[in-house]
Short mmCIF file of C-alpha atoms in Angstrom, two decimals:
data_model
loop_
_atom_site.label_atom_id
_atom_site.label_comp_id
_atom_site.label_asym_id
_atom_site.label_seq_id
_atom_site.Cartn_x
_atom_site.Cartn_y
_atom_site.Cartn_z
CA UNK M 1 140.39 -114.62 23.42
CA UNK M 2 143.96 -114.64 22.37
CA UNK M 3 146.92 -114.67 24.86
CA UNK M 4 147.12 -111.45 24.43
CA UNK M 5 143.70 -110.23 25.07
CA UNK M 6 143.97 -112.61 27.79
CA UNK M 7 146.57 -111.02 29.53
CA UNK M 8 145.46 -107.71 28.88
CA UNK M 9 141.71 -108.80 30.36
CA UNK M 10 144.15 -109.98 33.25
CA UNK M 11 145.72 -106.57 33.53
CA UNK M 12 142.61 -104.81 33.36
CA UNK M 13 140.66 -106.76 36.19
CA UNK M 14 143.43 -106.09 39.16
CA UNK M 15 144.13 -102.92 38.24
CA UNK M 16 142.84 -100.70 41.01
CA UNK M 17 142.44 -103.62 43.39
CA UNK M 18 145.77 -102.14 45.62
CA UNK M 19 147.68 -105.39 44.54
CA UNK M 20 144.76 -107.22 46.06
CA UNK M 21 144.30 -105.57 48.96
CA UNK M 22 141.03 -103.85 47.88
CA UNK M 23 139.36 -107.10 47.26
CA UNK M 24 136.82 -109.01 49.22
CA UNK M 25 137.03 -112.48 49.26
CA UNK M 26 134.44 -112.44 46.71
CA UNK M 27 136.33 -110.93 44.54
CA UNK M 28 139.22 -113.04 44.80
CA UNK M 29 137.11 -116.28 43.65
CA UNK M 30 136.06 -114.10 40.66
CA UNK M 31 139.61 -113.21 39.56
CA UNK M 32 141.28 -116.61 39.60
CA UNK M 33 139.54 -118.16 37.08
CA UNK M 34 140.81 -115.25 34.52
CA UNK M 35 144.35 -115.92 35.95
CA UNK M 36 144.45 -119.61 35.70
CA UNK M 37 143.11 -119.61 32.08
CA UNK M 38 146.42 -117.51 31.38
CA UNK M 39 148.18 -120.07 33.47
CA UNK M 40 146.93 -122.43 30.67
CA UNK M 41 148.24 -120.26 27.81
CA UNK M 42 151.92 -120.46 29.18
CA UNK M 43 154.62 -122.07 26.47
CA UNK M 44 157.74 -121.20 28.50
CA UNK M 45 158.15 -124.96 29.44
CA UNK M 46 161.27 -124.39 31.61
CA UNK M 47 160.83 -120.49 33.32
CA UNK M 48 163.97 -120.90 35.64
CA UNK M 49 166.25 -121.27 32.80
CA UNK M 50 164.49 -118.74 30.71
CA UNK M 51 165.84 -115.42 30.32
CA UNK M 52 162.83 -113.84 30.86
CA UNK M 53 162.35 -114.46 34.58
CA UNK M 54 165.60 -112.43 35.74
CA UNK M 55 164.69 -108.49 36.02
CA UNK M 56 162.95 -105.85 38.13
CA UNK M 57 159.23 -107.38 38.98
CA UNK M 58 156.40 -104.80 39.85
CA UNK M 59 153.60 -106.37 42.04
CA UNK M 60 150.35 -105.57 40.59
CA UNK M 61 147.84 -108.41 42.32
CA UNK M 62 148.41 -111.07 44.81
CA UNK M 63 145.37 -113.10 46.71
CA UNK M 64 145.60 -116.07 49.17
CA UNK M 65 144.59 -119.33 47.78
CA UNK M 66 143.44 -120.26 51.17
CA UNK M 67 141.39 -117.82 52.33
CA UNK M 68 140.92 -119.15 56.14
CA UNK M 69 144.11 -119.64 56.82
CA UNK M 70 145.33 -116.34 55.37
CA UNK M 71 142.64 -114.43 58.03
CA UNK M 72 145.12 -116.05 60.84
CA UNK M 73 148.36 -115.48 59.88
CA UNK M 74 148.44 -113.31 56.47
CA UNK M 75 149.59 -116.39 54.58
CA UNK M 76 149.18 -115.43 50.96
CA UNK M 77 148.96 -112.15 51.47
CA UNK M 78 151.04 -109.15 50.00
CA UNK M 79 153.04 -109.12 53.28
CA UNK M 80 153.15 -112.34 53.96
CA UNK M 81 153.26 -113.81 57.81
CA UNK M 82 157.12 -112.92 57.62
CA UNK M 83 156.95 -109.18 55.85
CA UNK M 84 153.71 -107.96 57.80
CA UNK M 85 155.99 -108.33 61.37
CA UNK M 86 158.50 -106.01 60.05
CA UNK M 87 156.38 -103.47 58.07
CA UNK M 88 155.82 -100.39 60.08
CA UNK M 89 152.79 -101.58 62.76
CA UNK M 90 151.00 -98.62 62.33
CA UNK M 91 149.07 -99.62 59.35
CA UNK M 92 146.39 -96.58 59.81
CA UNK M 93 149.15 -94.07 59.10
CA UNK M 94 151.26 -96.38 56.10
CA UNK M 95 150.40 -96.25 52.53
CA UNK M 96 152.41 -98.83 50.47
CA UNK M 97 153.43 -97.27 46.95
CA UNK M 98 154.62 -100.26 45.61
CA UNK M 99 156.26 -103.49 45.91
CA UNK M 100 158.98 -104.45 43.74
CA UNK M 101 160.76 -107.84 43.24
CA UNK M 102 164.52 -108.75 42.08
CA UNK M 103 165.29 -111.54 40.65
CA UNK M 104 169.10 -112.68 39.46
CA UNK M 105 169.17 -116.23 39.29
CA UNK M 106 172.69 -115.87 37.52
CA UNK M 107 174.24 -114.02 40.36
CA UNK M 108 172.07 -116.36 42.89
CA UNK M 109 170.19 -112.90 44.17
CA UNK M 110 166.56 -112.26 45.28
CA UNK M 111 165.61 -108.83 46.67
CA UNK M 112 161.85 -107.74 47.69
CA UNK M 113 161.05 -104.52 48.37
CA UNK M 114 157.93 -102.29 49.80
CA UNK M 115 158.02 -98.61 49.27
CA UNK M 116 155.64 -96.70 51.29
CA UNK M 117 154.60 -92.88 53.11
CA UNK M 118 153.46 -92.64 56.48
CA UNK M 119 150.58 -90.60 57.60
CA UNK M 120 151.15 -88.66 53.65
CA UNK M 121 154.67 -87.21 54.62
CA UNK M 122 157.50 -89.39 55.42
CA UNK M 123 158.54 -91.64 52.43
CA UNK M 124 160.69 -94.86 53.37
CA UNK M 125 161.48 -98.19 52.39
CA UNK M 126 161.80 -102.03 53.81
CA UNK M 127 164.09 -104.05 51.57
CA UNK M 128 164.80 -107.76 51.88
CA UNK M 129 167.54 -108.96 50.90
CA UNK M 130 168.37 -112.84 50.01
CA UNK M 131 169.65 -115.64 47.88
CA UNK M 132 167.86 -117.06 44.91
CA UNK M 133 168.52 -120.53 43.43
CA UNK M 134 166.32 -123.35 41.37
CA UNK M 135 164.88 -125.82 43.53
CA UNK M 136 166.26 -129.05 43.64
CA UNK M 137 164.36 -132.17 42.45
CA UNK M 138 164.09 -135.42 43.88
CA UNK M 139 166.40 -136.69 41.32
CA UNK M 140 168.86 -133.97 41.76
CA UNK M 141 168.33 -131.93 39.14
CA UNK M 142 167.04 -128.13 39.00
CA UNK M 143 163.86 -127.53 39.43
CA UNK M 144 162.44 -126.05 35.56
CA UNK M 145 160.08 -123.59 38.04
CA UNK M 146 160.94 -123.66 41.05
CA UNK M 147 162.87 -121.23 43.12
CA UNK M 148 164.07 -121.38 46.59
CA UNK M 149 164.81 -118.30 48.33
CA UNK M 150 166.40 -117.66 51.92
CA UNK M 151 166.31 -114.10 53.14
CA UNK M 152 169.37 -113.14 54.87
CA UNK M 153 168.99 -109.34 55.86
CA UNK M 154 166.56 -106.57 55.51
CA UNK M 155 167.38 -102.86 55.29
CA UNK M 156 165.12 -100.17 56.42
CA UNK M 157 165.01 -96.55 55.51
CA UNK M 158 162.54 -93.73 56.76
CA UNK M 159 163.06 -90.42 54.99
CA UNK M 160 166.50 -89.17 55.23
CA UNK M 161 167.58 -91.50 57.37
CA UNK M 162 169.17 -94.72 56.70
CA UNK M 163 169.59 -97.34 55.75
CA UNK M 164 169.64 -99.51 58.84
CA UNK M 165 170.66 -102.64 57.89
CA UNK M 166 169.50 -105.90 60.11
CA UNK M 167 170.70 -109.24 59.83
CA UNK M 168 168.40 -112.41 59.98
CA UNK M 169 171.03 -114.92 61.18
CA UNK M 170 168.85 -115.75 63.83
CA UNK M 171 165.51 -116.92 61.69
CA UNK M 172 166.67 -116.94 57.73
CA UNK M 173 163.27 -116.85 56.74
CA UNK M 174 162.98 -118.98 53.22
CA UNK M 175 160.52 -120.11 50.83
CA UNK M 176 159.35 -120.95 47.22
CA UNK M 177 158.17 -119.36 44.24
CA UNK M 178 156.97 -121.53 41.11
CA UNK M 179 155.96 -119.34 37.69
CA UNK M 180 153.21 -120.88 36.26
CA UNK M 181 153.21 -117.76 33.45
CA UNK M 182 156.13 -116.10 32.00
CA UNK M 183 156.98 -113.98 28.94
CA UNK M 184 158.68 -110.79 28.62
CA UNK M 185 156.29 -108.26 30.27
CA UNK M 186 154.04 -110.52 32.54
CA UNK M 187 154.53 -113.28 35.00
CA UNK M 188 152.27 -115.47 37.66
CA UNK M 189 153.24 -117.21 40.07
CA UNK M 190 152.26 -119.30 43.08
CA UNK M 191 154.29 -118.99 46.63
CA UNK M 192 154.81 -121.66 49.15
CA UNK M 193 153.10 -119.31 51.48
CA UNK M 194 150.29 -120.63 49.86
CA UNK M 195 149.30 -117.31 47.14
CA UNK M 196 148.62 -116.44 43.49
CA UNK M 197 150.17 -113.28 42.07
CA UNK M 198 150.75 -111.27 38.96
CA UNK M 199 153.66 -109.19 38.27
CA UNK M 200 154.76 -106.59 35.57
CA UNK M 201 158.44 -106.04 34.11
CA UNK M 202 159.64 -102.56 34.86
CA UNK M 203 161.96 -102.49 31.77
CA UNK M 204 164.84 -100.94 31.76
CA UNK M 205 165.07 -100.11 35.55
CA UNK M 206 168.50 -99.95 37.11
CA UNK M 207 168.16 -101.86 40.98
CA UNK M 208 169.06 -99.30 44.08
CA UNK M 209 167.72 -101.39 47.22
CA UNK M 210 166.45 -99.07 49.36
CA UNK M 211 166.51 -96.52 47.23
CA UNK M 212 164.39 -97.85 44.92
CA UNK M 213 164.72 -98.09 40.98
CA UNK M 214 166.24 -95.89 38.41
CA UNK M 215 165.25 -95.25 35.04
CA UNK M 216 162.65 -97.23 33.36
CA UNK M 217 159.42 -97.28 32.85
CA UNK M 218 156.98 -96.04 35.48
CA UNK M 219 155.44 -98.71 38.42
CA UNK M 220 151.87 -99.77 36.54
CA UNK M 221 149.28 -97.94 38.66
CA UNK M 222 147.46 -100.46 41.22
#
């Protein structure tokens, strides 16, 4: 196939998976194989200083690497051991909508957000808010794809009301991200969380937080 059959075969497969969440184990070992030979087809060398990587990111798959340690603690998972404690707990009444990513390396910003409905009604929003910078190497130098990222505050917003805006002085939760794909619509990565995932450009989006995007083109179904 060419790269771009490749990523559309990519495309095609998690589609309708709930960004992973619909998929068994099983499944998982399946789809990996498709994403890694994409992983392969990558020619953007150096993704931190590309262009391409800053934007509005719409989640469209993301599986644990290690499934038995994700079954304890969510590691890999869409939430994540740090998102799933502040996600609304009643998980039988939330539907997640989607889960969008900024990234603005030049202004040193990293912003993840979940929208979601509970119990089909109430529409509201968790937004995490942080600081995004290339990983330093053991020489010094930036990282070419790594990112670090330390959360500093998350702001919550449940219909109407809101936003409530809470600090996280007390536990500035941080991390990695390395893209292992990258070109102007599509992008993999790997987390230090220990996932795989597979995002979508939502082009010409304007960034609201909480409020989520404006303009642009529509969230890819998932």
């Amino acid at each position: 196939m060419s790269t771009e059959e490749l990523k559309a075969a990519v495309v095609r497969t998690v589609s309708g998976t709930q960004r992973g969440k619909a998929t068994t184990p099983q499944q998982r070992a399946a789809i990996l194989p498709l994403l890694e030979a994409l992983e392969g087809r990558n020619t953007v060398n150096a993704p931190v200083q590309s262009p391409f990587i800053s934007g509005v990111w719409a989640l469209l798959y993301q599986a644990p690497l290690d499934e038995d340690r994700a079954s304890k603690d969510n590691s890999g998972t869409t939430e994540g051991p740090f998102l799933a404690t502040f996600q609304p707990a009643t998980k039988q009444l939330v539907r997640t909508k989607a889960n969008l990513q900024l990234i603005d390396l030049e202004g040193g910003r990293a912003e993840n957000l979940a929208e979601f409905t509970i119990a089909g009604r109430w529409e509201g929003a968790l937004n995490i808010i942080g600081t995004a910078a290339p990983q330093p190497t053991p020489q010094g130098s930036p990282s070419p794809v790594r990112v670090d990222v330390v959360f500093e505050r998350f702001q919550l917003r449940l219909g109407g009301a809101g936003p409530w805006t809470v600090p996280l002085d007390w536990v500035r939760p941080k991390g990695w991200i390395e893209t292992t794909y990258l070109d102007d619509d599509l992008r993999i990565g790997r987390g230090d969380k220990g996932s795989i995932f597979v995002a979508s450009r939502v082009k010409g989006s304007r960034w609201r937080g909480v409020q989520g995007v404006a303009g642009g083109a529509p969230v890819p179904p998932t």
